[in-house]
Short mmCIF file of C-alpha atoms in Angstrom, two decimals:
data_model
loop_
_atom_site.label_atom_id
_atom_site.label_comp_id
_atom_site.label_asym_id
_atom_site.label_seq_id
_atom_site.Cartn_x
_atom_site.Cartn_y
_atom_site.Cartn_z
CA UNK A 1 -18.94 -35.14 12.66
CA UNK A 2 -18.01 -34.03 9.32
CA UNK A 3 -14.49 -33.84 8.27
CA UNK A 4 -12.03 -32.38 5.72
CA UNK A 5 -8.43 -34.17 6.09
CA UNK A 6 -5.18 -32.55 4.62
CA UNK A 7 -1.93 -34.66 4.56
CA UNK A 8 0.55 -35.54 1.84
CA UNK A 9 3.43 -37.92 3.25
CA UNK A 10 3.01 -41.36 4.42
CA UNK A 11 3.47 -40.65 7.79
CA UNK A 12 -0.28 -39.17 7.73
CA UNK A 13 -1.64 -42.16 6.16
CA UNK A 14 -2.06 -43.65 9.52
CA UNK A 15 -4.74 -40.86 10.77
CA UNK A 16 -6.61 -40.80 7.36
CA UNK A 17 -6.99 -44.59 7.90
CA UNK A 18 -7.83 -44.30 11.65
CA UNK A 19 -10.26 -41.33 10.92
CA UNK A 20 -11.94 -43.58 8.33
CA UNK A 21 -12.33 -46.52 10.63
CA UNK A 22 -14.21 -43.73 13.09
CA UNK A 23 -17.76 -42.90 13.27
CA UNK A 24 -17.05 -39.50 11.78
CA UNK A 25 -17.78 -38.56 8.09
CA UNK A 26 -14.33 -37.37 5.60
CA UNK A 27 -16.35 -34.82 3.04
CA UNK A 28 -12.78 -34.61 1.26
CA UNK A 29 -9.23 -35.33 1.62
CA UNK A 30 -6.55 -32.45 0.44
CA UNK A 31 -3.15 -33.58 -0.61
CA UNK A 32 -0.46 -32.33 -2.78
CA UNK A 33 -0.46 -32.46 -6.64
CA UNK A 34 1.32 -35.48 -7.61
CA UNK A 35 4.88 -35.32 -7.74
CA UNK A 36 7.85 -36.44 -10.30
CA UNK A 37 9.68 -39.89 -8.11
CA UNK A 38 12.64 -42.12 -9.25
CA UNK A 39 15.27 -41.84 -11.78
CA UNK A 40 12.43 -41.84 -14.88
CA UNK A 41 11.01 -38.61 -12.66
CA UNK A 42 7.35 -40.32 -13.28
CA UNK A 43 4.53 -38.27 -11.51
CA UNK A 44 2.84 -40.01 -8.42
CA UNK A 45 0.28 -39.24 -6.67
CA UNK A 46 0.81 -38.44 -2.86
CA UNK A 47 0.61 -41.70 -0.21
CA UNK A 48 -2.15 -39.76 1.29
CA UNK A 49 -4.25 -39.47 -2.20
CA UNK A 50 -2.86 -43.16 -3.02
CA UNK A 51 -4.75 -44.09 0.32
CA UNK A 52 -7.74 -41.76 -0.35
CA UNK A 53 -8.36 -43.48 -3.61
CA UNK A 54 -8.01 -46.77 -2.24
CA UNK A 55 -11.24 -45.72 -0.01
CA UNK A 56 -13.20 -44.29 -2.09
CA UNK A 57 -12.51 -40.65 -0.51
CA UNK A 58 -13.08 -37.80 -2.38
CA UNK A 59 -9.30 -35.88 -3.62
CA UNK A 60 -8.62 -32.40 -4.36
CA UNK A 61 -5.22 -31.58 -4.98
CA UNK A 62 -3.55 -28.19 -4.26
CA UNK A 63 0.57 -27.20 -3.27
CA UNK A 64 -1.25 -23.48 -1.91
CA UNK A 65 -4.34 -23.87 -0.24
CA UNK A 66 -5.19 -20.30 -2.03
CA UNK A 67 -8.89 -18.54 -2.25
CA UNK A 68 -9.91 -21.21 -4.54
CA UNK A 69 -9.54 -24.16 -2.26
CA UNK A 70 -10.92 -21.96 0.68
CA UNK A 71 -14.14 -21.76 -1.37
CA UNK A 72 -14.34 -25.50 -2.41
CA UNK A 73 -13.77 -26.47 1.39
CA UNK A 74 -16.36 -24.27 2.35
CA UNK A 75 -18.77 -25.71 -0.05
CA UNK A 76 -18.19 -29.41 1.93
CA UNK A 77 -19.92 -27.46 4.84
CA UNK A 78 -17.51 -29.53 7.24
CA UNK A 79 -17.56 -29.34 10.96
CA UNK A 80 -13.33 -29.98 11.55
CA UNK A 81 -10.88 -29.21 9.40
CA UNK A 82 -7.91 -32.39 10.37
CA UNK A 83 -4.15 -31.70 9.53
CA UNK A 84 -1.02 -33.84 9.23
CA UNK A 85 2.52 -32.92 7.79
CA UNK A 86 0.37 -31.46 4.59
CA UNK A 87 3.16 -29.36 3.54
CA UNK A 88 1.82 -25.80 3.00
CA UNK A 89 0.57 -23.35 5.58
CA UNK A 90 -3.56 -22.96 6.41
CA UNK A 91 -4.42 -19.45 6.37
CA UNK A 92 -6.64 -17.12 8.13
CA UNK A 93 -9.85 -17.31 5.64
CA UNK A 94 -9.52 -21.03 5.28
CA UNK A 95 -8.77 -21.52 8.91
CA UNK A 96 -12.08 -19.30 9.61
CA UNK A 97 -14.31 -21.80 7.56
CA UNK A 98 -14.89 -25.23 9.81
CA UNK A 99 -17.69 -24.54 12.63
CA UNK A 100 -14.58 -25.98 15.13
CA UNK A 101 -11.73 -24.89 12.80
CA UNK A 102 -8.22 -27.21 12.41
CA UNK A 103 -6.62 -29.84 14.34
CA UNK A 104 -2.99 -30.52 13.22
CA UNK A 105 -1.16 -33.75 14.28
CA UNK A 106 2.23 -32.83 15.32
CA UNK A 107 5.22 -35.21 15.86
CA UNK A 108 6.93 -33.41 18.71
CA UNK A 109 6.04 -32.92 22.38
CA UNK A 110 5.14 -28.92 21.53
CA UNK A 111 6.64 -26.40 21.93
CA UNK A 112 9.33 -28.10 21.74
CA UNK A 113 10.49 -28.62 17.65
CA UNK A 114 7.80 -26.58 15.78
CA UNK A 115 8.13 -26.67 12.15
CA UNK A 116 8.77 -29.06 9.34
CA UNK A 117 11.08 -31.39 10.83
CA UNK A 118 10.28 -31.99 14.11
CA UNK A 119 11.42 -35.51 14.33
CA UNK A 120 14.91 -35.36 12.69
CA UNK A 121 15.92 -32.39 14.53
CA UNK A 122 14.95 -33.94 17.91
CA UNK A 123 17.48 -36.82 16.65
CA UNK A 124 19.95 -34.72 15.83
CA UNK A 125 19.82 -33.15 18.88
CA UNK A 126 20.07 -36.25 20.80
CA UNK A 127 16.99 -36.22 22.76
CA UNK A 128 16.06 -38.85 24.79
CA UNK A 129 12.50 -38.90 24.03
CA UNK A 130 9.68 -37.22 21.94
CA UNK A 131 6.14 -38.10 21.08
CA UNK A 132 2.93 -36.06 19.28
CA UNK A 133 0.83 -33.02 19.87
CA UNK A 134 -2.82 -32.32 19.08
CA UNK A 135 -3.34 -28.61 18.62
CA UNK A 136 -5.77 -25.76 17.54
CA UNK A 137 -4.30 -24.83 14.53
CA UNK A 138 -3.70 -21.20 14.31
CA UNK A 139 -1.78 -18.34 11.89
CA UNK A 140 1.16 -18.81 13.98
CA UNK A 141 3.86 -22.03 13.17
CA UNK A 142 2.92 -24.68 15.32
CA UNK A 143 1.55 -22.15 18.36
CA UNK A 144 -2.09 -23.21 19.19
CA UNK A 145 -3.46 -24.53 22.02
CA UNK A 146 -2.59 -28.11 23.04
CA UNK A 147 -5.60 -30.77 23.40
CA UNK A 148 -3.37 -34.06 24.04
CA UNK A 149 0.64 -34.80 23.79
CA UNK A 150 1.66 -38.53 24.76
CA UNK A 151 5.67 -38.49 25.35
CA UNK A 152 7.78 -41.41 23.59
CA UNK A 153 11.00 -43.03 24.40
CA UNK A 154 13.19 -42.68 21.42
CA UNK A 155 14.74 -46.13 20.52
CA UNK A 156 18.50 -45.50 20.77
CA UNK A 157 19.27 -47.27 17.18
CA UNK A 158 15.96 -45.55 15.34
CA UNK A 159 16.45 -43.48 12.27
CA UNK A 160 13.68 -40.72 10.90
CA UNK A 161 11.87 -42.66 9.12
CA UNK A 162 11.35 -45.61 12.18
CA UNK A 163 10.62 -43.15 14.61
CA UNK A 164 7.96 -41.27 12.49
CA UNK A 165 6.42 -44.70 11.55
CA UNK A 166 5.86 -44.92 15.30
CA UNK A 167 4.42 -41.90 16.10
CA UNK A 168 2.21 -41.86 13.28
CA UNK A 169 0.56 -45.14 14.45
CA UNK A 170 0.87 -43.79 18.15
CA UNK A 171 -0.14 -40.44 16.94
CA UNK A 172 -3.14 -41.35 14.35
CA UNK A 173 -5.26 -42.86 17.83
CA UNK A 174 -4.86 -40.09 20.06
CA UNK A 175 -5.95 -37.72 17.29
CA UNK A 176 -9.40 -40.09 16.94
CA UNK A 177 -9.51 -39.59 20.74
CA UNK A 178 -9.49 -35.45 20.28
CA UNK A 179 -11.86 -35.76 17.44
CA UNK A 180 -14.19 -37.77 19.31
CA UNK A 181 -13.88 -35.25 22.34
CA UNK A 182 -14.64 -32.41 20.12
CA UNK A 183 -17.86 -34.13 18.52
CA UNK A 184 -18.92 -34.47 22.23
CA UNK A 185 -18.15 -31.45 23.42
CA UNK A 186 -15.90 -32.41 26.11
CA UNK A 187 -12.26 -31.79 24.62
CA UNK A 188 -10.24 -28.62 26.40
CA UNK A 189 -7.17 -27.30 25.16
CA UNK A 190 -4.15 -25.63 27.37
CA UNK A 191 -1.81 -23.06 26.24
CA UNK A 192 1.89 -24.19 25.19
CA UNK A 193 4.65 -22.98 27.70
CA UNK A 194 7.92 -21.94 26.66
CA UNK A 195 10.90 -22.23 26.21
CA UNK A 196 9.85 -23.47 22.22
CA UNK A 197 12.88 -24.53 19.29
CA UNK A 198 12.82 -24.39 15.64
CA UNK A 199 12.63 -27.55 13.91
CA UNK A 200 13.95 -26.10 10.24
CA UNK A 201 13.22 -28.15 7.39
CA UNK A 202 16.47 -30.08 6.72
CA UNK A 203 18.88 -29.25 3.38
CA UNK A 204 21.08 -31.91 1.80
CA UNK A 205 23.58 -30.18 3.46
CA UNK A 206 22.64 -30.49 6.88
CA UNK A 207 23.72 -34.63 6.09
CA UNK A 208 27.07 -33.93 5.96
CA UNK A 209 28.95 -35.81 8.80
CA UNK A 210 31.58 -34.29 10.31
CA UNK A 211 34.25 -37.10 11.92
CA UNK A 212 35.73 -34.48 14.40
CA UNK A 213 32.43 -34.83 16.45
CA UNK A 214 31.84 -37.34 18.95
CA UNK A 215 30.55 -40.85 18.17
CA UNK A 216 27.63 -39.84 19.74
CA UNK A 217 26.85 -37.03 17.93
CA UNK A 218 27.59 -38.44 14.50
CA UNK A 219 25.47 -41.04 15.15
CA UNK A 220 22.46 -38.53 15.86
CA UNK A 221 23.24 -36.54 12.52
CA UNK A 222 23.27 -40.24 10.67
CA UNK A 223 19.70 -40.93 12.44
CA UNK A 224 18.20 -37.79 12.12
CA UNK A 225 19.11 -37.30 8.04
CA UNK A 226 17.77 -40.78 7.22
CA UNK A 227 16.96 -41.66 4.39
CA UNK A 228 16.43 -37.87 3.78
CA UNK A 229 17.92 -35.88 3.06
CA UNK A 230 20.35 -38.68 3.23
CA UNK A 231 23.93 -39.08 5.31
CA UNK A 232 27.37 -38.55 3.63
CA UNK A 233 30.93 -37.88 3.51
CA UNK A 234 33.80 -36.95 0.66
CA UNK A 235 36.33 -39.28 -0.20
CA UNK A 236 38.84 -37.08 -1.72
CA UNK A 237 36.06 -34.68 -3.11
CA UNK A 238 33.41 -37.18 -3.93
CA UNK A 239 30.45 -38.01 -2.49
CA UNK A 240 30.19 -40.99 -0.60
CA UNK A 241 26.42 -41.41 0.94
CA UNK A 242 26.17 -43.75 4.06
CA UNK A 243 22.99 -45.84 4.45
CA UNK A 244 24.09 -47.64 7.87
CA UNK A 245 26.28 -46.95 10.85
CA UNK A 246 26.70 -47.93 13.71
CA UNK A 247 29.10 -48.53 16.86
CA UNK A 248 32.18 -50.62 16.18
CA UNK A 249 32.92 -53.78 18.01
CA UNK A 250 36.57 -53.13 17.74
CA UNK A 251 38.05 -51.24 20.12
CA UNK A 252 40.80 -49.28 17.94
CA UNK A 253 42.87 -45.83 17.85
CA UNK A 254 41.90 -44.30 14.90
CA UNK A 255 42.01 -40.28 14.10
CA UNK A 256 38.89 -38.57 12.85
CA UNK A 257 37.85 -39.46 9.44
CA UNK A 258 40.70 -42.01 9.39
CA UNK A 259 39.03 -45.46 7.52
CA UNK A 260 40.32 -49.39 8.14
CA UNK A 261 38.56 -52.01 6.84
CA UNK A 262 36.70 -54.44 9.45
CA UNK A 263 35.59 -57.08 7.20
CA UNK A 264 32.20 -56.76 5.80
CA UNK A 265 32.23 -52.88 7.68
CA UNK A 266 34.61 -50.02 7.40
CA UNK A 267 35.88 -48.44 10.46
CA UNK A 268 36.59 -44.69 11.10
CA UNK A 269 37.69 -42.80 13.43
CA UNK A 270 35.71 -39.73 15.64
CA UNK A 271 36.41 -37.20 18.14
CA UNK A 272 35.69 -39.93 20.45
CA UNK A 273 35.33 -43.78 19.63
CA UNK A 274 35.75 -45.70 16.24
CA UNK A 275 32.30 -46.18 14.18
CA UNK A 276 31.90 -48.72 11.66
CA UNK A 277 30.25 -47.88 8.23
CA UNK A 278 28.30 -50.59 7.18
CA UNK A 279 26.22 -49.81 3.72
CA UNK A 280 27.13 -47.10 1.21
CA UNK A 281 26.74 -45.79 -1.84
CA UNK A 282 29.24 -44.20 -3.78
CA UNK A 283 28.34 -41.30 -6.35
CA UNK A 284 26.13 -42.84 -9.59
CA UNK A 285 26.33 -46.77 -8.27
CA UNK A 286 23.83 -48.48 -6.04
CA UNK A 287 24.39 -49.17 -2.02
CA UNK A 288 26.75 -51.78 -1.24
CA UNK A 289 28.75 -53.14 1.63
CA UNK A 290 31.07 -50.94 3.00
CA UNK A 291 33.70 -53.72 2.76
CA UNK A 292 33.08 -54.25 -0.71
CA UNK A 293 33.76 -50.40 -1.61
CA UNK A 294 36.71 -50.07 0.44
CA UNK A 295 38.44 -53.40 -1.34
CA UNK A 296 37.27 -51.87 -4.97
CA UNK A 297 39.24 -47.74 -3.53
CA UNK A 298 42.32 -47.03 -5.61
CA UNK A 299 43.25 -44.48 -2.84
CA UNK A 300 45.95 -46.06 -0.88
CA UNK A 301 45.17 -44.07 2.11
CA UNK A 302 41.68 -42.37 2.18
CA UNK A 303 40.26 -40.00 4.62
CA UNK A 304 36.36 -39.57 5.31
CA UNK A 305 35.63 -35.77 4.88
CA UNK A 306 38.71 -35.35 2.05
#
């Protein structure tokens, strides 16, 4: 069957790769125009147009898939239009022009989490387990008809980017399975139920960890804002971002956002039990120790969230 794939983040890397490896034919791959990265802001091309290249795949780059992509992906004549966290919506007319129309990958057990940030919000939320979707696309966010969902475990120490590595591989062979089922003309869909929730795409903000919270939740803001939009706290006013935590060994009284140093780790206090802050960075210097900042404070007695 002939194919157009859209996807921009590495995450979708996996299902280009697996689609490739398939008997089915990839006319193009659509991505996102490359994008400014690092500290030098040097333009790089997506990980899904870094992996095109790679295979030889024809690229066409786009941030609006507008009347002017429509008419190029029409031109390819393709049988399946394939989507995975592209990053921009597919609307009606392009939708319209595939003889079987799109397939998105989705990385939550619909309708549960539809939207941009499926994955982080079902860690923030503390669920126990998640897992991928393969739907008709349609106008709506996230609302088509369901062709296959496999349900994970969450791994209780995973972070964002951990647990979307493992769906994406998870994810990348049932899609091949739907795809192959559609070529055949044995794949069925089934309507989603309801209740559904939101998954909003995530702001800096929504890293902000707030001590007065239970261990447990803290820990599911830390996991589900890692590495983006990235996990923090104020030391009187300033930015302090935290690249690991986890549970302290030490079983000590200490009130929310109150710090003692543990050795290599910093402790602090929560609405519930003690944490220990492993890696940081402060504002403007690189990630180091936690122990190794607190030694270097001036403050004689700091308090996370200051």
């Amino acid at each position: 069957m002939r194919l157009v794939f859209a996807g921009t983040p590495d995450p979708a890397v996996e299902s280009l790769r697996a689609l490739r490896a398939s008997d089915h034919e990839i006319a193009a791959v659509i991505t996102r125009t490359d994008a400014p990265l690092g500290r030098k802001r040097i333009l790089t091309p997506s990980p899904v147009a870094q992996a095109a290249d790679e295979a030889g795949l024809p690229v066409l780059k786009a941030d609006r898939l507008d009347d002017e992509m429509t008419a190029r992906v029409a031109a390819l004549r393709p049988d399946l239009g394939v989507i995975v966290a592209y990053g921009a919506l597919v609307r009606a007319p392009l939708l319209a022009v595939p003889r079987l129309g799109w397939i998105n990958l989705h990385f939550s057990l619909l309708p549960r989490w539809r939207g941009a940030a499926p994955v982080q919000r079902a860690l923030i939320a503390g669920d126990a387990e998640t897992g991928t979707s393969v739907f008709q696309l349609t106008p709506g966010l996230d609302e088509g008809d369901v062709f296959a969902q496999e349900a994970s475990r969450i791994p209780p120490s995973a972070t964002a980017d951990q647990l979307l590595a493992q769906l994406a591989r998870s994810g990348a062979r049932q899609l091949v399975d739907v795809v192959d089922r559609l070529a055949a003309g044995t794949a069925t869909a089934v309507a989603q139920g309801e209740p559904s929730t939101y998954a909003a795409k995530l702001e800096a903000e929504d890293g902000r960890l707030d001590w007065t919270a239970t261990a447990e939740t803290i820990l599911g803001r830390f996991r589900g804002t890692t590495p983006e939009p990235g996990a923090f706290t104020t030391i009187d006013g300033a930015r302090l971002k935290i690249h690991e935590l986890r549970r302290a060994d030490a079983e000590v009284a200490l009130a929310p956002g109150a710090l003692r140093g543990e050795g290599a780790a910093v402790l602090v206090g929560t609405g519930s039990d003690p944490l220990a802050i492993v890696t940081v960075q402060p504002a403007g210097k690189s990630a180091m120790a936690a122990g190794d900042w607190w030694r270097g404070l001036r403050t004689s007695s700091p308090v996370a969230g200051s």
